């Protein structure tokens, strides 16, 4: 039986939960779970006792069958949040069979358990200080319970659960930029201020690099794909805050993000301005471990892995990008690929900078990849999801057609 300690309602703060691992054959060292929320110094402690056997709650048969040990935060109530983020020590081992699930409290009721993907889309980039999962969009909520099902009875070291609510924070933006004339071939790209970027969080200045040789396509894995158009800025802002405050990035990992309605959004600072022959010939991203150099990253907002149960009512269990999303992605790629005079149906060479994590290629390994590639072409990952990956050949043709 799983024993859960129900926590009192909390203000935004940090809660440390320790779970001693007492299963046979496992270490007896305590594994810490830290639940943290921004903008408060209030701290409360509670003890989490783990249990074995089939856990209570609505757990799928497949998950329940492999369960050996369950860890739970218990029901946590507090001020509202819109995303949650899991993170852990950068060099900590993440068991292959570890499963994370969450149930959210909103509008006076608990919703059903949902699977939380633990694979961070961009891997552990060189600039990251911690490893973790993608920011998981919860919509506006006021409570959560997260449980971890581990076949080996272990969790990654220094595991933290963070509540993210940038929409309610005190957003401080940089001074309004001077009006810019659109570059040749530039589609409509919404600026960082349009999704509410707090520019005081990001590293100052631009992270420049000499040039761009390839575009890498991603998906964000931020929850279900049936988000509304009004929710898009909040989701993108949650990705930004999670990467900076929880994972230690200097900025948004992606150069651009495309939503399911066809909206194109500026991610990393300077991505719109970058073009060859200027003072910003390229912007170094944080989207592909070991292969950020000479590439730019475009992330599709959603999860496009086959059999994704979080597809949502609009996309079903096997979601694929919407027509509007694919059209905008092709427009965006044609603009930047054209600027750098790259062949959208050609190939190029990328050199690994090392970095470990999801990058299996030692430093200085040379890879030959398509000019328009995806994350899985350079790292060990399912990103950008099978439903999006199978569309890449057609996407390259669309970009080529746009460039004549």
Short mmCIF file of C-alpha atoms in Angstrom, two decimals:
data_model
loop_
_atom_site.label_atom_id
_atom_site.label_comp_id
_atom_site.label_asym_id
_atom_site.label_seq_id
_atom_site.Cartn_x
_atom_site.Cartn_y
_atom_site.Cartn_z
CA UNK A 1 0.00 0.00 0.00
CA UNK A 2 1.26 3.46 -0.86
CA UNK A 3 1.25 5.83 2.09
CA UNK A 4 0.81 9.45 1.14
CA UNK A 5 1.08 12.42 3.43
CA UNK A 6 -1.42 15.13 2.52
CA UNK A 7 0.18 18.54 2.75
CA UNK A 8 -1.56 21.64 4.04
CA UNK A 9 -2.46 24.45 1.68
CA UNK A 10 0.68 26.41 0.93
CA UNK A 11 1.69 29.80 -0.27
CA UNK A 12 4.25 29.92 -3.01
CA UNK A 13 7.41 28.44 -1.57
CA UNK A 14 9.58 25.34 -1.36
CA UNK A 15 8.61 21.99 0.14
CA UNK A 16 11.25 19.32 0.60
CA UNK A 17 10.02 15.74 0.57
CA UNK A 18 12.41 12.91 1.40
CA UNK A 19 11.66 9.34 0.40
CA UNK A 20 13.89 6.67 1.98
CA UNK A 21 14.47 3.77 -0.42
CA UNK A 22 13.97 0.62 1.61
CA UNK A 23 13.17 -1.95 -1.06
CA UNK A 24 15.32 -5.06 -1.18
CA UNK A 25 18.45 -4.59 -3.21
CA UNK A 26 18.26 -0.80 -3.28
CA UNK A 27 20.23 1.85 -1.51
CA UNK A 28 18.98 3.06 1.85
CA UNK A 29 20.12 6.60 1.09
CA UNK A 30 17.28 9.11 1.05
CA UNK A 31 16.13 10.52 -2.25
CA UNK A 32 14.97 14.12 -2.02
CA UNK A 33 12.00 15.60 -3.81
CA UNK A 34 11.82 19.34 -3.62
CA UNK A 35 8.57 21.04 -4.53
CA UNK A 36 9.23 24.67 -5.27
CA UNK A 37 7.26 27.68 -6.38
CA UNK A 38 8.64 31.08 -7.22
CA UNK A 39 8.21 34.44 -5.46
CA UNK A 40 8.06 33.35 -1.79
CA UNK A 41 10.42 32.49 1.02
CA UNK A 42 7.91 30.30 2.84
CA UNK A 43 9.20 26.76 3.32
CA UNK A 44 7.36 23.73 4.63
CA UNK A 45 8.71 20.21 5.09
CA UNK A 46 6.90 16.90 4.89
CA UNK A 47 7.94 13.27 4.76
CA UNK A 48 6.97 10.99 1.91
CA UNK A 49 6.75 7.28 2.70
CA UNK A 50 6.97 4.99 -0.31
CA UNK A 51 5.13 1.70 -0.72
CA UNK A 52 5.24 -1.34 -2.98
CA UNK A 53 2.57 -3.27 -4.89
CA UNK A 54 -0.23 -1.94 -7.02
CA UNK A 55 -0.81 1.73 -6.18
CA UNK A 56 -4.20 3.25 -5.60
CA UNK A 57 -5.65 5.64 -8.12
CA UNK A 58 -6.47 5.46 -11.81
CA UNK A 59 -3.28 3.90 -13.11
CA UNK A 60 -3.20 2.17 -16.48
CA UNK A 61 -2.87 -1.64 -16.46
CA UNK A 62 0.44 -1.44 -18.30
CA UNK A 63 1.90 0.92 -15.77
CA UNK A 64 0.52 -0.96 -12.78
CA UNK A 65 1.94 -4.25 -14.02
CA UNK A 66 5.50 -2.97 -13.96
CA UNK A 67 5.26 -1.06 -10.71
CA UNK A 68 7.65 -2.02 -7.91
CA UNK A 69 7.75 1.22 -5.97
CA UNK A 70 5.59 4.34 -5.89
CA UNK A 71 6.57 7.77 -4.64
CA UNK A 72 3.96 10.48 -4.23
CA UNK A 73 4.00 14.14 -3.29
CA UNK A 74 0.51 13.85 -1.86
CA UNK A 75 -2.10 16.46 -2.65
CA UNK A 76 -0.53 19.91 -2.75
CA UNK A 77 -2.77 22.96 -2.70
CA UNK A 78 -1.61 26.52 -3.10
CA UNK A 79 -1.77 29.59 -5.27
CA UNK A 80 -2.58 29.20 -8.93
CA UNK A 81 -0.09 27.96 -11.52
CA UNK A 82 -0.20 27.19 -15.24
CA UNK A 83 2.69 24.73 -15.69
CA UNK A 84 4.75 22.32 -13.61
CA UNK A 85 8.37 21.37 -14.16
CA UNK A 86 10.46 18.41 -13.01
CA UNK A 87 14.23 18.73 -12.73
CA UNK A 88 17.09 16.79 -11.18
CA UNK A 89 20.87 16.77 -10.77
CA UNK A 90 22.54 17.06 -14.16
CA UNK A 91 24.67 13.91 -13.93
CA UNK A 92 22.03 11.84 -12.10
CA UNK A 93 20.91 8.54 -13.64
CA UNK A 94 17.31 8.42 -14.86
CA UNK A 95 15.93 4.87 -14.84
CA UNK A 96 14.60 3.86 -18.23
CA UNK A 97 11.38 2.50 -16.76
CA UNK A 98 10.59 5.48 -14.51
CA UNK A 99 7.05 6.81 -15.04
CA UNK A 100 5.69 10.13 -13.80
CA UNK A 101 2.00 11.02 -13.58
CA UNK A 102 0.09 14.04 -12.32
CA UNK A 103 -3.47 14.91 -11.48
CA UNK A 104 -4.46 18.53 -11.39
CA UNK A 105 -7.01 20.33 -9.21
CA UNK A 106 -8.99 23.07 -10.92
CA UNK A 107 -12.51 24.50 -10.66
CA UNK A 108 -13.06 22.69 -7.38
CA UNK A 109 -12.31 19.15 -8.64
CA UNK A 110 -9.45 16.77 -9.35
CA UNK A 111 -9.04 15.77 -13.00
CA UNK A 112 -7.82 12.34 -14.11
CA UNK A 113 -4.18 11.25 -13.98
CA UNK A 114 -2.02 12.28 -16.92
CA UNK A 115 1.35 10.98 -18.03
CA UNK A 116 4.28 13.42 -17.75
CA UNK A 117 6.98 12.85 -20.41
CA UNK A 118 10.38 12.76 -18.73
CA UNK A 119 12.52 13.23 -21.83
CA UNK A 120 13.56 16.84 -22.23
CA UNK A 121 13.16 17.67 -25.90
CA UNK A 122 16.51 19.37 -26.33
CA UNK A 123 18.44 16.96 -24.10
CA UNK A 124 20.86 18.51 -21.63
CA UNK A 125 22.43 21.42 -23.48
CA UNK A 126 25.90 22.67 -22.68
CA UNK A 127 24.57 25.76 -20.94
CA UNK A 128 22.14 23.84 -18.69
CA UNK A 129 22.98 23.49 -15.02
CA UNK A 130 20.35 20.81 -14.29
CA UNK A 131 18.64 18.01 -16.19
CA UNK A 132 14.87 17.71 -16.32
CA UNK A 133 11.59 17.11 -18.11
CA UNK A 134 9.78 19.58 -20.36
CA UNK A 135 7.55 22.20 -18.77
CA UNK A 136 4.15 20.51 -18.49
CA UNK A 137 1.20 22.78 -19.19
CA UNK A 138 -1.64 22.33 -16.69
CA UNK A 139 -3.85 25.29 -17.64
CA UNK A 140 -4.89 27.43 -14.67
CA UNK A 141 -4.82 25.15 -11.62
CA UNK A 142 -4.66 25.46 -7.85
CA UNK A 143 -3.50 21.99 -6.79
CA UNK A 144 -1.55 18.97 -7.95
CA UNK A 145 -0.45 15.50 -6.92
CA UNK A 146 2.52 13.93 -8.68
CA UNK A 147 3.52 10.29 -8.36
CA UNK A 148 6.55 8.41 -9.66
CA UNK A 149 6.42 4.69 -10.47
CA UNK A 150 9.89 3.12 -10.44
CA UNK A 151 10.62 -0.54 -11.31
CA UNK A 152 13.93 -0.26 -9.45
CA UNK A 153 12.66 1.74 -6.49
CA UNK A 154 14.89 4.73 -7.21
CA UNK A 155 14.53 8.31 -8.32
CA UNK A 156 17.05 10.71 -9.86
CA UNK A 157 19.10 12.72 -7.39
CA UNK A 158 17.86 16.10 -6.16
CA UNK A 159 14.46 15.70 -7.83
CA UNK A 160 12.40 18.88 -7.79
CA UNK A 161 8.84 19.70 -8.74
CA UNK A 162 8.35 23.36 -9.60
CA UNK A 163 5.16 25.34 -10.05
CA UNK A 164 5.31 27.93 -12.81
CA UNK A 165 2.89 30.81 -13.22
CA UNK A 166 4.51 33.57 -15.28
CA UNK A 167 1.15 35.14 -16.13
CA UNK A 168 0.64 36.10 -12.47
CA UNK A 169 4.20 37.21 -11.88
CA UNK A 170 5.52 40.74 -12.13
CA UNK A 171 6.58 40.73 -15.77
CA UNK A 172 9.40 43.14 -16.49
CA UNK A 173 10.08 43.59 -20.17
CA UNK A 174 12.97 45.33 -21.85
CA UNK A 175 12.37 48.73 -23.40
CA UNK A 176 10.21 48.53 -26.50
CA UNK A 177 12.40 47.74 -29.51
CA UNK A 178 12.68 50.19 -32.35
CA UNK A 179 10.31 49.41 -35.24
CA UNK A 180 11.90 46.91 -37.62
CA UNK A 181 11.25 46.61 -41.30
CA UNK A 182 10.45 43.04 -42.29
CA UNK A 183 13.28 41.18 -43.99
CA UNK A 184 12.80 39.81 -47.49
CA UNK A 185 10.67 36.67 -47.35
CA UNK A 186 9.94 37.07 -43.64
CA UNK A 187 6.59 35.63 -42.48
CA UNK A 188 4.64 37.20 -39.64
CA UNK A 189 6.72 36.46 -36.52
CA UNK A 190 5.46 37.50 -33.10
CA UNK A 191 8.05 39.08 -30.82
CA UNK A 192 9.18 37.96 -27.38
CA UNK A 193 7.17 40.77 -25.78
CA UNK A 194 4.05 39.25 -27.36
CA UNK A 195 4.31 36.18 -25.13
CA UNK A 196 5.37 38.25 -22.12
CA UNK A 197 9.08 37.50 -21.85
CA UNK A 198 10.61 38.86 -18.66
CA UNK A 199 13.87 40.06 -20.18
CA UNK A 200 15.48 40.48 -16.76
CA UNK A 201 15.66 36.67 -16.46
CA UNK A 202 17.68 36.01 -19.62
CA UNK A 203 21.41 36.52 -20.04
CA UNK A 204 22.21 40.01 -21.30
CA UNK A 205 23.31 40.49 -24.88
CA UNK A 206 23.20 38.01 -27.75
CA UNK A 207 24.77 34.55 -27.95
CA UNK A 208 26.21 34.85 -31.45
CA UNK A 209 27.84 32.27 -33.70
CA UNK A 210 29.52 32.59 -37.12
CA UNK A 211 26.88 31.01 -39.35
CA UNK A 212 23.97 28.57 -39.83
CA UNK A 213 24.24 25.32 -41.81
CA UNK A 214 21.13 23.39 -40.78
CA UNK A 215 17.65 23.73 -39.26
CA UNK A 216 16.61 21.20 -36.61
CA UNK A 217 12.88 20.58 -36.05
CA UNK A 218 11.57 19.75 -32.54
CA UNK A 219 8.35 19.34 -30.61
CA UNK A 220 7.90 20.81 -27.12
CA UNK A 221 6.05 17.92 -25.38
CA UNK A 222 4.34 20.44 -23.09
CA UNK A 223 1.09 18.58 -22.47
CA UNK A 224 -1.94 17.95 -24.69
CA UNK A 225 -2.31 19.45 -28.15
CA UNK A 226 -5.80 20.91 -27.74
CA UNK A 227 -4.66 24.20 -26.23
CA UNK A 228 -6.52 27.35 -27.25
CA UNK A 229 -5.05 30.26 -29.17
CA UNK A 230 -5.33 32.44 -26.06
CA UNK A 231 -3.25 29.95 -24.04
CA UNK A 232 -0.28 29.92 -26.44
CA UNK A 233 1.65 32.88 -24.89
CA UNK A 234 1.27 31.37 -21.41
CA UNK A 235 2.62 27.99 -22.59
CA UNK A 236 5.63 29.57 -24.32
CA UNK A 237 6.32 31.72 -21.26
CA UNK A 238 6.21 28.61 -19.06
CA UNK A 239 8.85 26.94 -21.27
CA UNK A 240 11.02 30.05 -20.95
CA UNK A 241 10.74 30.35 -17.16
CA UNK A 242 11.27 26.61 -16.61
CA UNK A 243 14.45 26.53 -18.68
CA UNK A 244 15.97 29.58 -17.03
CA UNK A 245 14.92 29.29 -13.38
CA UNK A 246 14.80 25.49 -12.99
CA UNK A 247 17.28 24.14 -15.55
CA UNK A 248 19.79 26.99 -15.61
CA UNK A 249 19.63 27.97 -19.27
CA UNK A 250 20.50 31.52 -20.28
CA UNK A 251 17.41 31.94 -22.46
CA UNK A 252 14.71 30.04 -24.33
CA UNK A 253 16.27 26.92 -25.90
CA UNK A 254 14.59 27.35 -29.31
CA UNK A 255 15.04 30.06 -31.91
CA UNK A 256 11.39 29.87 -32.96
CA UNK A 257 8.17 28.16 -31.85
CA UNK A 258 5.18 27.39 -34.11
CA UNK A 259 1.72 26.82 -32.60
CA UNK A 260 -1.10 24.66 -33.99
CA UNK A 261 -2.93 27.72 -35.32
CA UNK A 262 0.03 28.64 -37.51
CA UNK A 263 1.41 31.36 -35.25
CA UNK A 264 5.19 31.83 -35.40
CA UNK A 265 6.88 33.12 -32.24
CA UNK A 266 10.40 34.38 -31.57
CA UNK A 267 12.09 32.21 -28.94
CA UNK A 268 15.75 32.94 -28.26
CA UNK A 269 16.70 36.59 -28.31
CA UNK A 270 18.13 37.77 -31.62
CA UNK A 271 16.70 34.97 -33.74
CA UNK A 272 14.74 37.30 -36.01
CA UNK A 273 17.67 39.64 -36.63
CA UNK A 274 20.26 36.95 -37.34
CA UNK A 275 21.35 36.77 -40.97
CA UNK A 276 24.69 36.34 -42.74
CA UNK A 277 26.85 39.38 -43.38
CA UNK A 278 25.50 41.33 -40.40
CA UNK A 279 26.63 41.98 -36.83
CA UNK A 280 24.48 38.97 -35.84
CA UNK A 281 25.50 36.29 -38.38
CA UNK A 282 23.93 33.60 -36.21
CA UNK A 283 22.45 33.01 -32.76
CA UNK A 284 23.68 30.05 -30.71
CA UNK A 285 20.69 28.12 -29.36
CA UNK A 286 20.23 25.52 -26.62
CA UNK A 287 18.04 23.04 -28.48
CA UNK A 288 20.28 20.07 -29.40
CA UNK A 289 23.00 18.78 -27.08
CA UNK A 290 26.35 18.83 -28.89
CA UNK A 291 24.88 20.26 -32.10
CA UNK A 292 23.79 23.79 -31.25
CA UNK A 293 26.70 25.19 -33.24
CA UNK A 294 25.82 26.03 -36.87
CA UNK A 295 22.14 25.14 -36.41
CA UNK A 296 18.92 26.85 -35.47
CA UNK A 297 16.00 25.14 -33.75
CA UNK A 298 12.30 25.38 -34.54
CA UNK A 299 9.91 23.76 -32.04
CA UNK A 300 6.35 22.77 -32.84
CA UNK A 301 4.14 23.44 -29.82
CA UNK A 302 2.73 20.04 -28.83
CA UNK A 303 3.50 16.32 -28.72
CA UNK A 304 3.56 14.45 -32.03
CA UNK A 305 4.69 11.02 -30.94
CA UNK A 306 2.44 8.13 -32.16
CA UNK A 307 0.14 6.63 -29.52
CA UNK A 308 0.43 9.81 -27.51
CA UNK A 309 -2.48 9.61 -25.05
CA UNK A 310 -2.19 13.36 -24.48
CA UNK A 311 -3.16 14.17 -28.05
CA UNK A 312 -6.39 15.81 -26.96
CA UNK A 313 -9.85 15.72 -28.41
CA UNK A 314 -8.81 17.61 -31.54
CA UNK A 315 -6.00 15.29 -32.53
CA UNK A 316 -6.83 11.86 -31.13
CA UNK A 317 -4.30 9.37 -29.78
CA UNK A 318 -1.97 9.68 -32.82
CA UNK A 319 -1.60 13.43 -33.24
CA UNK A 320 -0.03 15.06 -36.25
CA UNK A 321 0.69 18.74 -36.88
CA UNK A 322 -2.19 20.78 -38.25
CA UNK A 323 -2.12 22.07 -41.83
CA UNK A 324 -1.72 25.63 -40.54
CA UNK A 325 1.25 24.57 -38.42
CA UNK A 326 3.01 22.84 -41.32
CA UNK A 327 2.41 25.79 -43.66
CA UNK A 328 3.91 28.23 -41.16
CA UNK A 329 6.86 25.93 -40.53
CA UNK A 330 7.55 25.81 -44.28
CA UNK A 331 7.26 29.61 -44.52
CA UNK A 332 9.65 30.08 -41.60
CA UNK A 333 12.21 27.60 -42.93
CA UNK A 334 12.09 29.10 -46.43
CA UNK A 335 12.84 32.52 -44.95
CA UNK A 336 15.88 31.48 -42.90
CA UNK A 337 17.20 28.74 -45.22
CA UNK A 338 16.95 31.25 -48.08
CA UNK A 339 18.86 33.88 -46.12
CA UNK A 340 21.76 31.49 -45.59
CA UNK A 341 21.60 30.26 -49.20
CA UNK A 342 21.13 26.63 -48.15
CA UNK A 343 19.68 23.88 -50.32
CA UNK A 344 16.50 22.71 -48.52
CA UNK A 345 16.75 19.29 -50.18
CA UNK A 346 20.52 19.02 -49.72
CA UNK A 347 22.85 17.79 -46.99
CA UNK A 348 25.48 19.39 -44.79
CA UNK A 349 28.15 18.45 -42.24
CA UNK A 350 27.80 19.15 -38.52
CA UNK A 351 30.55 18.65 -35.96
CA UNK A 352 29.72 17.46 -32.43
CA UNK A 353 30.89 19.57 -29.52
CA UNK A 354 30.38 16.59 -27.17
CA UNK A 355 28.35 17.17 -24.07
CA UNK A 356 27.01 13.70 -23.24
CA UNK A 357 23.36 13.31 -22.26
CA UNK A 358 21.28 12.51 -25.32
CA UNK A 359 24.27 13.17 -27.60
CA UNK A 360 26.00 9.84 -28.33
CA UNK A 361 28.66 11.43 -30.55
CA UNK A 362 32.05 12.26 -28.99
CA UNK A 363 33.59 15.67 -29.51
CA UNK A 364 34.65 16.39 -33.11
CA UNK A 365 32.48 13.61 -34.59
CA UNK A 366 31.33 14.69 -38.07
CA UNK A 367 27.72 13.93 -39.06
CA UNK A 368 26.26 14.33 -42.54
CA UNK A 369 22.59 15.32 -42.14
CA UNK A 370 19.88 16.91 -44.29
CA UNK A 371 19.89 20.71 -44.27
CA UNK A 372 16.36 20.48 -42.84
CA UNK A 373 16.75 17.83 -40.14
CA UNK A 374 15.23 17.00 -36.78
CA UNK A 375 16.45 16.51 -33.27
CA UNK A 376 16.54 12.71 -33.62
CA UNK A 377 18.94 13.02 -36.55
CA UNK A 378 21.68 14.21 -34.18
CA UNK A 379 20.66 12.96 -30.70
CA UNK A 380 19.15 9.83 -29.14
CA UNK A 381 15.57 11.01 -28.75
CA UNK A 382 12.04 10.50 -30.07
CA UNK A 383 11.82 14.23 -30.87
CA UNK A 384 10.14 15.63 -32.95
CA UNK A 385 7.74 12.68 -32.68
CA UNK A 386 7.04 10.10 -35.36
CA UNK A 387 4.01 11.91 -36.79
CA UNK A 388 6.09 15.03 -37.44
CA UNK A 389 9.25 13.20 -38.48
CA UNK A 390 7.46 11.34 -41.28
CA UNK A 391 6.42 14.69 -42.75
CA UNK A 392 9.98 16.02 -43.18
CA UNK A 393 10.54 14.80 -46.79
CA UNK A 394 7.40 16.61 -47.93
CA UNK A 395 8.37 19.65 -45.86
CA UNK A 396 11.72 19.90 -47.66
CA UNK A 397 9.91 19.90 -51.00
CA UNK A 398 7.55 22.65 -49.82
CA UNK A 399 10.48 24.81 -48.75
CA UNK A 400 12.24 24.20 -52.08
CA UNK A 401 9.09 25.25 -53.94
CA UNK A 402 8.87 28.47 -51.95
CA UNK A 403 12.49 29.25 -52.86
CA UNK A 404 11.90 28.54 -56.54
#
